[in-house]
Amino acid sequence: MQTIENFNFAGKKAFVRVDFNVPLDDNFNITDDTRIRAALPTLKKILSDGGSIIIGSHLGRPEGASDKFSLKHILPKVSELLGVDVQFASDCIGEEAKAKAAALQPGEALMLENLRFYAEEEGKPRGLAKDVSEDEKKAAKKKVKESQKSFTKTLASYADVYVNDAFGTAHRAHASTALIADYFDADHKLFGFLMKNEVNAIEKVMKDSQRPFTAIMGGSKVSSKIEIIENLLSKVDNLIITGGMTYTFTKALGGEIGNSICEDDKLNLALELLQKAEANKVNLVLAIDAKIADSFSNDANTKYVDVNKIPDGWEGLDIGPKTEALYAEIIGKSKTILWNGPTGVFEFENFTHGSRAVAEAIVAATKNGAYSLVGGGDSVACINKFGLADKVSYVSTGGGALLEAIEGKTLPGIAAIQG
């Protein structure tokens, strides 16, 4: 497999799948251009070599063509950041797109309209009535799958090279993220710089970790992280369970959690995970104290109590100082660190302290030589909020893709190129 560094794009047209699914305000202004900036090194490398680029992306979850989700809204920002007047095709497989792709000259760029305006991109039928029969569902799915081949082939026909730089969609077996790779030989399908960095970061943590390896898993529900936790129990030395999940484990162990969030139907599962951790000789760490509130509000009355002695009418919204110290001690001794999920309701300023303490402990460990990977939407939001993103080893751009990789799943977007 070729790497993007060693490939000379001179005279070549490259179809580059990026993840420009950026947030827009009501006036279609981009409120966070991180994803666009992340793809710039790849796009600029191709142009500087003397190649041309056809940019493909999705925006939002449209159910067909929609002005609201048109990529034309982000075209000026892409042109500004790339330093090239990016052309635009108001369709992705229409005659305009074909003509503009064919006419591209070295150093030029073309952005196609939202790929998800077509059901063929995702390969799933749309607009089916709720009372449709199973046979009709199968027929609709078959029809989309058949037309998906033509859709994919058309996209591939624009270019000499396929470059995937959209890690955020790598867990989707969509036309432009995986299927298109079949139309290019091994030397002409590549990871972009962002994708390569993401793959390397995951492999460094999950396959080449230095010991001790500590994973910090937050989130509100055990059920949403079960596969991740189970996979990590065969990989890590320390597993810190934090966030809302804390209270399901605490209640399972007989603790009093007041009005704290809890999955009552997952208490036995929590106990099973504790047993698996013990069997695997993994140090599974839970909070020992909590910052509790008398309502779910930034302005609520608060106090610190033992995590298993939360009174009725109160709920845990963050970890307490004893837990902060415990987590920091474990993190400080670690050589590999994975952080996914805050310790509390960090959106409320009065409940950010625990997440900040974890972030600062990770930064200190990184400074002392540990490798740290931060990923998952809320963790990234945390590290950015605290201004510490540049002080950890790697911040992943992928939410679902990263989580599935941690679960041990094969990501279609990666397998399509790696083989």
Tab-separated table of C-alpha atoms in Angstrom:
chain	number	residue	atom	x	y	z
A	1	MET	CA	0.000	0.000	0.000
A	2	GLN	CA	1.306	3.419	-0.981
A	3	THR	CA	1.535	6.194	1.597
A	4	ILE	CA	0.497	9.725	0.775
A	5	GLU	CA	3.983	11.076	1.590
A	6	ASN	CA	5.611	8.952	-1.102
A	7	PHE	CA	2.943	9.340	-3.778
A	8	ASN	CA	3.526	11.951	-6.468
A	9	PHE	CA	0.199	13.461	-7.494
A	10	ALA	CA	1.657	15.444	-10.410
A	11	GLY	CA	-0.827	15.347	-13.272
A	12	LYS	CA	-3.190	13.140	-11.258
A	13	LYS	CA	-6.782	13.788	-10.256
A	14	ALA	CA	-7.552	12.650	-6.717
A	15	PHE	CA	-10.997	11.974	-5.287
A	16	VAL	CA	-10.557	12.937	-1.642
A	17	ARG	CA	-13.221	11.877	0.839
A	18	VAL	CA	-13.141	14.333	3.728
A	19	ASP	CA	-15.365	14.881	6.736
A	20	PHE	CA	-16.590	18.455	6.355
A	21	ASN	CA	-19.677	17.774	8.474
A	22	VAL	CA	-19.159	21.027	10.372
A	23	PRO	CA	-21.633	22.836	12.642
A	24	LEU	CA	-23.470	25.812	11.124
A	25	ASP	CA	-25.511	28.526	12.782
A	26	ASP	CA	-28.919	29.739	11.554
A	27	ASN	CA	-27.209	31.974	8.993
A	28	PHE	CA	-25.047	29.113	7.672
A	29	ASN	CA	-21.889	30.456	9.288
A	30	ILE	CA	-19.419	27.760	10.379
A	31	THR	CA	-19.114	27.775	14.167
A	32	ASP	CA	-16.203	25.310	14.320
A	33	ASP	CA	-13.917	24.718	11.308
A	34	THR	CA	-11.703	22.101	13.014
A	35	ARG	CA	-12.653	19.338	10.578
A	36	ILE	CA	-11.842	21.467	7.554
A	37	ARG	CA	-8.475	22.466	8.983
A	38	ALA	CA	-7.708	18.827	9.778
A	39	ALA	CA	-7.906	17.895	6.080
A	40	LEU	CA	-5.773	20.793	4.814
A	41	PRO	CA	-2.373	19.013	4.939
A	42	THR	CA	-3.672	16.264	2.640
A	43	LEU	CA	-5.383	18.637	0.219
A	44	LYS	CA	-2.387	20.977	0.077
A	45	LYS	CA	0.042	18.100	-0.506
A	46	ILE	CA	-1.906	17.000	-3.592
A	47	LEU	CA	-2.107	20.519	-5.001
A	48	SER	CA	1.553	21.305	-4.295
A	49	ASP	CA	2.559	18.133	-6.161
A	50	GLY	CA	0.736	19.447	-9.219
A	51	GLY	CA	-2.362	17.327	-8.822
A	52	SER	CA	-6.015	18.346	-8.751
A	53	ILE	CA	-8.649	17.403	-6.194
A	54	ILE	CA	-12.289	16.419	-6.261
A	55	ILE	CA	-13.574	16.902	-2.718
A	56	GLY	CA	-16.399	14.671	-1.529
A	57	SER	CA	-18.157	15.029	1.823
A	58	HIS	CA	-21.496	14.829	3.581
A	59	LEU	CA	-23.163	17.444	5.768
A	60	GLY	CA	-25.822	16.517	8.299
A	61	ARG	CA	-28.365	13.760	7.767
A	62	PRO	CA	-30.491	14.875	4.825
A	63	GLU	CA	-33.333	12.771	3.469
A	64	GLY	CA	-32.735	14.054	-0.056
A	65	ALA	CA	-31.546	17.325	-1.609
A	66	SER	CA	-31.951	20.248	0.775
A	67	ASP	CA	-30.611	23.802	0.792
A	68	LYS	CA	-30.122	23.512	4.545
A	69	PHE	CA	-27.524	20.798	4.065
A	70	SER	CA	-25.876	22.101	0.900
A	71	LEU	CA	-22.087	22.184	0.925
A	72	LYS	CA	-22.246	25.487	-0.979
A	73	HIS	CA	-22.551	27.138	2.447
A	74	ILE	CA	-19.045	26.075	3.428
A	75	LEU	CA	-17.413	26.688	0.021
A	76	PRO	CA	-16.081	30.198	0.869
A	77	LYS	CA	-14.389	28.939	4.061
A	78	VAL	CA	-12.857	25.932	2.274
A	79	SER	CA	-11.507	28.232	-0.461
A	80	GLU	CA	-10.124	30.639	2.137
A	81	LEU	CA	-8.350	27.972	4.183
A	82	LEU	CA	-7.072	26.033	1.181
A	83	GLY	CA	-5.848	29.177	-0.546
A	84	VAL	CA	-7.489	28.150	-3.832
A	85	ASP	CA	-10.729	29.272	-5.445
A	86	VAL	CA	-12.563	25.960	-5.056
A	87	GLN	CA	-15.103	25.247	-7.793
A	88	PHE	CA	-18.490	23.787	-6.919
A	89	ALA	CA	-20.727	21.229	-8.600
A	90	SER	CA	-24.377	21.527	-7.602
A	91	ASP	CA	-24.715	17.740	-7.806
A	92	CYS	CA	-22.272	14.942	-7.139
A	93	ILE	CA	-23.023	12.585	-10.061
A	94	GLY	CA	-24.774	14.846	-12.545
A	95	GLU	CA	-23.508	16.145	-15.883
A	96	GLU	CA	-22.155	19.323	-14.279
A	97	ALA	CA	-20.011	17.316	-11.856
A	98	LYS	CA	-18.710	15.060	-14.639
A	99	ALA	CA	-17.839	18.011	-16.878
A	100	LYS	CA	-16.120	20.022	-14.141
A	101	ALA	CA	-14.148	16.989	-12.934
A	102	ALA	CA	-13.022	16.255	-16.491
A	103	ALA	CA	-11.925	19.862	-17.039
A	104	LEU	CA	-9.882	20.163	-13.817
A	105	GLN	CA	-6.328	21.351	-14.358
A	106	PRO	CA	-3.298	20.747	-12.084
A	107	GLY	CA	-3.552	22.866	-8.934
A	108	GLU	CA	-7.338	23.211	-9.162
A	109	ALA	CA	-9.999	21.955	-6.766
A	110	LEU	CA	-13.651	21.005	-7.130
A	111	MET	CA	-16.114	20.337	-4.328
A	112	LEU	CA	-19.098	18.119	-5.057
A	113	GLU	CA	-22.530	18.674	-3.547
A	114	ASN	CA	-23.481	16.705	-0.414
A	115	LEU	CA	-23.009	13.003	-1.142
A	116	ARG	CA	-25.841	12.071	1.200
A	117	PHE	CA	-28.395	13.828	-0.964
A	118	TYR	CA	-28.438	10.396	-2.627
A	119	ALA	CA	-29.707	7.329	-0.757
A	120	GLU	CA	-27.060	5.377	-2.701
A	121	GLU	CA	-24.283	6.947	-0.613
A	122	GLU	CA	-25.489	5.155	2.520
A	123	GLY	CA	-27.075	2.279	0.630
A	124	LYS	CA	-30.344	2.502	2.542
A	125	PRO	CA	-33.839	3.180	1.160
A	126	ARG	CA	-35.606	6.318	2.312
A	127	GLY	CA	-39.150	7.493	2.752
A	128	LEU	CA	-40.715	4.088	3.342
A	129	ALA	CA	-44.136	4.151	4.987
A	130	LYS	CA	-44.298	2.709	8.493
A	131	ASP	CA	-46.797	0.049	7.459
A	132	VAL	CA	-44.740	-1.212	4.498
A	133	SER	CA	-44.353	-4.997	4.330
A	134	GLU	CA	-41.070	-6.865	4.809
A	135	ASP	CA	-41.093	-7.878	1.143
A	136	GLU	CA	-41.444	-4.242	0.100
A	137	LYS	CA	-38.592	-3.277	2.417
A	138	LYS	CA	-36.364	-5.944	0.882
A	139	ALA	CA	-37.290	-4.846	-2.630
A	140	ALA	CA	-36.523	-1.202	-1.806
A	141	LYS	CA	-33.204	-2.135	-0.252
A	142	LYS	CA	-32.278	-4.275	-3.260
A	143	LYS	CA	-33.099	-1.414	-5.618
A	144	VAL	CA	-30.879	1.029	-3.708
A	145	LYS	CA	-28.033	-1.494	-3.558
A	146	GLU	CA	-28.225	-2.050	-7.311
A	147	SER	CA	-28.147	1.673	-8.084
A	148	GLN	CA	-25.396	2.156	-5.489
A	149	LYS	CA	-22.944	0.400	-7.821
A	150	SER	CA	-23.596	2.929	-10.572
A	151	PHE	CA	-23.356	5.806	-8.085
A	152	THR	CA	-20.026	4.551	-6.756
A	153	LYS	CA	-18.616	3.860	-10.199
A	154	THR	CA	-19.483	7.386	-11.312
A	155	LEU	CA	-17.659	8.950	-8.359
A	156	ALA	CA	-14.620	6.757	-9.019
A	157	SER	CA	-14.585	7.709	-12.709
A	158	TYR	CA	-13.627	11.297	-11.874
A	159	ALA	CA	-10.187	10.438	-10.560
A	160	ASP	CA	-6.932	8.534	-10.980
A	161	VAL	CA	-6.396	8.167	-7.244
A	162	TYR	CA	-8.673	7.674	-4.222
A	163	VAL	CA	-7.684	9.271	-0.920
A	164	ASN	CA	-9.692	8.694	2.247
A	165	ASP	CA	-9.116	11.363	4.883
A	166	ALA	CA	-12.486	11.069	6.641
A	167	PHE	CA	-11.844	9.115	9.821
A	168	GLY	CA	-15.131	10.324	11.303
A	169	THR	CA	-16.983	8.155	8.767
A	170	ALA	CA	-14.536	5.226	8.656
A	171	HIS	CA	-17.000	2.999	10.527
A	172	ARG	CA	-19.543	3.367	7.718
A	173	ALA	CA	-19.471	1.075	4.665
A	174	HIS	CA	-20.776	3.863	2.452
A	175	ALA	CA	-20.158	4.342	-1.264
A	176	SER	CA	-17.566	7.103	-0.882
A	177	THR	CA	-15.938	5.837	2.325
A	178	ALA	CA	-15.353	2.187	1.450
A	179	LEU	CA	-16.965	0.829	-1.723
A	180	ILE	CA	-15.242	3.297	-4.046
A	181	ALA	CA	-11.832	1.863	-3.116
A	182	ASP	CA	-12.616	-1.282	-5.141
A	183	TYR	CA	-12.285	0.765	-8.338
A	184	PHE	CA	-8.614	1.580	-7.640
A	185	ASP	CA	-5.621	-0.732	-7.460
A	186	ALA	CA	-3.525	-1.028	-4.299
A	187	ASP	CA	-1.094	1.672	-5.402
A	188	HIS	CA	-3.821	4.214	-6.118
A	189	LYS	CA	-5.882	4.138	-2.929
A	190	LEU	CA	-4.362	5.913	0.030
A	191	PHE	CA	-5.004	7.231	3.511
A	192	GLY	CA	-4.726	10.997	3.839
A	193	PHE	CA	-2.520	12.434	6.584
A	194	LEU	CA	-5.398	12.753	9.051
A	195	MET	CA	-6.600	9.196	8.470
A	196	LYS	CA	-3.052	7.863	8.749
A	197	ASN	CA	-2.518	9.711	12.033
A	198	GLU	CA	-5.797	8.370	13.436
A	199	VAL	CA	-4.963	4.775	12.461
A	200	ASN	CA	-1.458	5.087	13.922
A	201	ALA	CA	-2.793	6.563	17.177
A	202	ILE	CA	-5.318	3.758	17.642
A	203	GLU	CA	-2.773	1.047	16.846
A	204	LYS	CA	-0.250	2.596	19.241
A	205	VAL	CA	-2.798	2.467	22.056
A	206	MET	CA	-4.605	-0.803	21.316
A	207	LYS	CA	-1.814	-2.928	19.816
A	208	ASP	CA	1.496	-1.404	20.887
A	209	SER	CA	0.793	0.053	24.312
A	210	GLN	CA	3.468	0.601	26.920
A	211	ARG	CA	2.636	-0.457	30.456
A	212	PRO	CA	0.926	0.494	32.629
A	213	PHE	CA	-2.010	1.154	30.264
A	214	THR	CA	-4.882	3.144	31.774
A	215	ALA	CA	-8.246	3.768	30.124
A	216	ILE	CA	-10.647	6.366	31.513
A	217	MET	CA	-14.200	5.676	30.377
A	218	GLY	CA	-16.941	8.198	31.093
A	219	GLY	CA	-20.481	8.481	29.856
A	220	SER	CA	-23.936	8.242	31.343
A	221	LYS	CA	-24.827	4.657	30.450
A	222	VAL	CA	-23.069	1.348	30.961
A	223	SER	CA	-25.179	-0.107	28.151
A	224	SER	CA	-23.657	2.252	25.570
A	225	LYS	CA	-20.102	1.319	26.550
A	226	ILE	CA	-20.445	-2.392	27.304
A	227	GLU	CA	-18.575	-3.651	24.207
A	228	ILE	CA	-15.795	-1.120	24.741
A	229	ILE	CA	-15.391	-2.000	28.413
A	230	GLU	CA	-15.322	-5.730	27.682
A	231	ASN	CA	-12.654	-5.297	24.997
A	232	LEU	CA	-10.560	-3.047	27.229
A	233	LEU	CA	-10.637	-5.616	30.036
A	234	SER	CA	-8.323	-7.762	27.911
A	235	LYS	CA	-5.993	-4.845	27.116
A	236	VAL	CA	-5.519	-2.501	30.060
A	237	ASP	CA	-3.921	-2.544	33.496
A	238	ASN	CA	-6.250	0.111	34.944
A	239	LEU	CA	-9.815	0.892	33.909
A	240	ILE	CA	-11.296	4.012	35.464
A	241	ILE	CA	-15.097	4.042	35.224
A	242	THR	CA	-16.429	7.556	35.668
A	243	GLY	CA	-19.252	9.908	34.689
A	244	GLY	CA	-22.869	8.824	35.043
A	245	MET	CA	-21.894	5.143	34.804
A	246	THR	CA	-20.407	5.497	38.281
A	247	TYR	CA	-23.797	5.358	39.960
A	248	THR	CA	-24.954	2.139	38.297
A	249	PHE	CA	-21.820	0.419	39.607
A	250	THR	CA	-22.164	2.060	43.014
A	251	LYS	CA	-25.793	0.953	43.400
A	252	ALA	CA	-24.896	-2.553	42.217
A	253	LEU	CA	-22.413	-2.714	45.098
A	254	GLY	CA	-25.112	-1.733	47.579
A	255	GLY	CA	-24.450	1.988	47.754
A	256	GLU	CA	-27.015	4.755	48.214
A	257	ILE	CA	-27.041	7.067	45.176
A	258	GLY	CA	-30.020	9.344	45.840
A	259	ASN	CA	-31.467	10.708	42.595
A	260	SER	CA	-28.309	10.064	40.553
A	261	ILE	CA	-28.618	8.668	37.042
A	262	CYS	CA	-28.723	4.873	37.105
A	263	GLU	CA	-29.593	1.981	34.815
A	264	ASP	CA	-31.454	-0.271	37.220
A	265	ASP	CA	-31.680	-3.023	34.620
A	266	LYS	CA	-27.877	-3.116	34.298
A	267	LEU	CA	-26.944	-3.724	37.936
A	268	ASN	CA	-26.125	-7.389	37.337
A	269	LEU	CA	-24.112	-6.419	34.267
A	270	ALA	CA	-22.069	-4.005	36.382
A	271	LEU	CA	-21.309	-6.791	38.853
A	272	GLU	CA	-20.316	-9.115	35.999
A	273	LEU	CA	-17.899	-6.507	34.669
A	274	LEU	CA	-16.351	-6.146	38.112
A	275	GLN	CA	-15.889	-9.918	38.239
A	276	LYS	CA	-14.341	-9.986	34.757
A	277	ALA	CA	-11.935	-7.240	35.752
A	278	GLU	CA	-10.877	-9.228	38.797
A	279	ALA	CA	-10.460	-12.409	36.730
A	280	ASN	CA	-8.327	-10.499	34.190
A	281	LYS	CA	-6.293	-8.874	36.986
A	282	VAL	CA	-7.423	-5.431	35.819
A	283	ASN	CA	-7.602	-2.674	38.413
A	284	LEU	CA	-11.151	-1.373	37.831
A	285	VAL	CA	-11.387	1.955	39.614
A	286	LEU	CA	-14.589	3.670	40.736
A	287	ALA	CA	-15.143	7.062	42.349
A	288	ILE	CA	-14.946	7.237	46.144
A	289	ASP	CA	-16.596	10.637	46.596
A	290	ALA	CA	-18.879	12.872	44.560
A	291	LYS	CA	-19.893	16.488	44.153
A	292	ILE	CA	-23.648	16.316	44.534
A	293	ALA	CA	-26.418	18.800	43.791
A	294	ASP	CA	-30.025	19.216	44.897
A	295	SER	CA	-31.117	19.773	41.271
A	296	PHE	CA	-29.751	19.280	37.760
A	297	SER	CA	-28.579	22.861	37.401
A	298	ASN	CA	-25.384	24.878	37.392
A	299	ASP	CA	-26.873	27.016	40.172
A	300	ALA	CA	-27.917	24.126	42.430
A	301	ASN	CA	-26.807	23.804	46.035
A	302	THR	CA	-23.795	21.487	46.233
A	303	LYS	CA	-21.700	19.513	48.682
A	304	TYR	CA	-19.226	16.636	48.748
A	305	VAL	CA	-20.128	13.206	50.116
A	306	ASP	CA	-18.950	9.612	49.848
A	307	VAL	CA	-20.200	8.301	46.504
A	308	ASN	CA	-22.164	5.503	48.202
A	309	LYS	CA	-23.900	7.832	50.693
A	310	ILE	CA	-25.800	10.261	48.474
A	311	PRO	CA	-29.026	11.294	50.235
A	312	ASP	CA	-32.462	11.268	48.634
A	313	GLY	CA	-33.208	14.433	46.674
A	314	TRP	CA	-29.542	14.846	45.700
A	315	GLU	CA	-27.651	13.600	42.642
A	316	GLY	CA	-24.018	13.169	41.716
A	317	LEU	CA	-22.916	15.568	38.983
A	318	ASP	CA	-19.125	15.244	39.288
A	319	ILE	CA	-16.386	13.458	41.176
A	320	GLY	CA	-15.039	14.830	44.442
A	321	PRO	CA	-11.498	15.817	45.522
A	322	LYS	CA	-10.595	12.389	46.941
A	323	THR	CA	-11.479	10.774	43.618
A	324	GLU	CA	-9.581	13.441	41.697
A	325	ALA	CA	-6.471	12.588	43.727
A	326	LEU	CA	-7.008	8.841	43.225
A	327	TYR	CA	-7.411	9.182	39.461
A	328	ALA	CA	-4.426	11.535	39.192
A	329	GLU	CA	-2.190	9.082	41.043
A	330	ILE	CA	-3.103	6.213	38.689
A	331	ILE	CA	-2.809	8.362	35.568
A	332	GLY	CA	0.536	9.719	36.749
A	333	LYS	CA	2.029	6.223	36.866
A	334	SER	CA	0.740	5.285	33.403
A	335	LYS	CA	2.698	5.035	30.159
A	336	THR	CA	-0.332	4.700	27.842
A	337	ILE	CA	-3.571	6.607	28.456
A	338	LEU	CA	-6.911	6.517	26.662
A	339	TRP	CA	-9.577	9.031	27.706
A	340	ASN	CA	-13.153	8.785	26.502
A	341	GLY	CA	-15.814	10.645	28.443
A	342	PRO	CA	-15.851	13.368	31.139
A	343	THR	CA	-16.188	12.765	34.879
A	344	GLY	CA	-19.342	14.805	35.247
A	345	VAL	CA	-21.677	17.355	33.720
A	346	PHE	CA	-18.826	19.484	32.379
A	347	GLU	CA	-21.287	21.646	30.408
A	348	PHE	CA	-22.141	23.243	33.775
A	349	GLU	CA	-19.225	25.414	34.899
A	350	ASN	CA	-19.668	24.372	38.546
A	351	PHE	CA	-19.166	20.722	37.619
A	352	THR	CA	-16.085	20.923	35.392
A	353	HIS	CA	-13.486	20.493	38.119
A	354	GLY	CA	-13.238	16.707	37.964
A	355	SER	CA	-12.858	16.600	34.189
A	356	ARG	CA	-10.267	19.372	34.357
A	357	ALA	CA	-8.339	17.449	37.024
A	358	VAL	CA	-8.275	14.356	34.785
A	359	ALA	CA	-7.189	16.437	31.785
A	360	GLU	CA	-4.390	18.069	33.774
A	361	ALA	CA	-3.233	14.690	35.098
A	362	ILE	CA	-3.094	13.358	31.539
A	363	VAL	CA	-1.122	16.419	30.428
A	364	ALA	CA	1.375	15.910	33.267
A	365	ALA	CA	1.778	12.211	32.453
A	366	THR	CA	2.257	13.052	28.761
A	367	LYS	CA	4.962	15.552	29.686
A	368	ASN	CA	6.681	12.724	31.587
A	369	GLY	CA	6.712	10.476	28.522
A	370	ALA	CA	3.328	8.765	28.446
A	371	TYR	CA	1.375	8.393	25.193
A	372	SER	CA	-2.136	9.865	25.531
A	373	LEU	CA	-5.078	9.516	23.166
A	374	VAL	CA	-8.208	11.605	23.800
A	375	GLY	CA	-11.301	10.789	21.764
A	376	GLY	CA	-15.069	10.745	21.736
A	377	GLY	CA	-17.099	13.920	21.347
A	378	ASP	CA	-17.374	15.006	24.969
A	379	SER	CA	-13.734	14.274	25.809
A	380	VAL	CA	-12.623	16.352	22.849
A	381	ALA	CA	-14.988	19.132	23.900
A	382	CYS	CA	-13.459	18.947	27.397
A	383	ILE	CA	-9.839	19.085	26.303
A	384	ASN	CA	-10.635	21.969	23.955
A	385	LYS	CA	-12.616	23.829	26.609
A	386	PHE	CA	-9.653	23.637	28.964
A	387	GLY	CA	-7.193	24.728	26.251
A	388	LEU	CA	-5.086	21.581	26.667
A	389	ALA	CA	-5.542	19.854	23.288
A	390	ASP	CA	-1.981	20.629	22.210
A	391	LYS	CA	-0.548	19.143	25.406
A	392	VAL	CA	-1.677	15.536	24.911
A	393	SER	CA	-0.237	13.117	22.350
A	394	TYR	CA	-3.259	12.917	20.056
A	395	VAL	CA	-6.844	14.173	19.930
A	396	SER	CA	-9.036	12.032	17.685
A	397	THR	CA	-11.502	13.581	15.245
A	398	GLY	CA	-13.672	10.465	15.266
A	399	GLY	CA	-16.548	9.803	17.637
A	400	GLY	CA	-18.310	6.617	16.566
A	401	ALA	CA	-15.340	5.500	14.468
A	402	LEU	CA	-12.958	5.715	17.408
A	403	LEU	CA	-15.358	3.927	19.739
A	404	GLU	CA	-15.847	1.050	17.293
A	405	ALA	CA	-12.087	0.776	16.857
A	406	ILE	CA	-11.696	0.561	20.650
A	407	GLU	CA	-14.377	-2.123	20.687
A	408	GLY	CA	-12.082	-4.114	18.413
A	409	LYS	CA	-14.249	-3.849	15.323
A	410	THR	CA	-12.849	-3.640	11.796
A	411	LEU	CA	-13.670	-0.259	10.287
A	412	PRO	CA	-14.815	-0.536	6.642
A	413	GLY	CA	-13.115	2.708	5.618
A	414	ILE	CA	-9.783	1.418	6.883
A	415	ALA	CA	-10.158	-2.148	5.625
A	416	ALA	CA	-11.016	-0.879	2.122
A	417	ILE	CA	-7.514	0.543	1.810
A	418	GLN	CA	-5.461	-1.696	4.068
A	419	GLY	CA	-7.015	-4.849	2.678
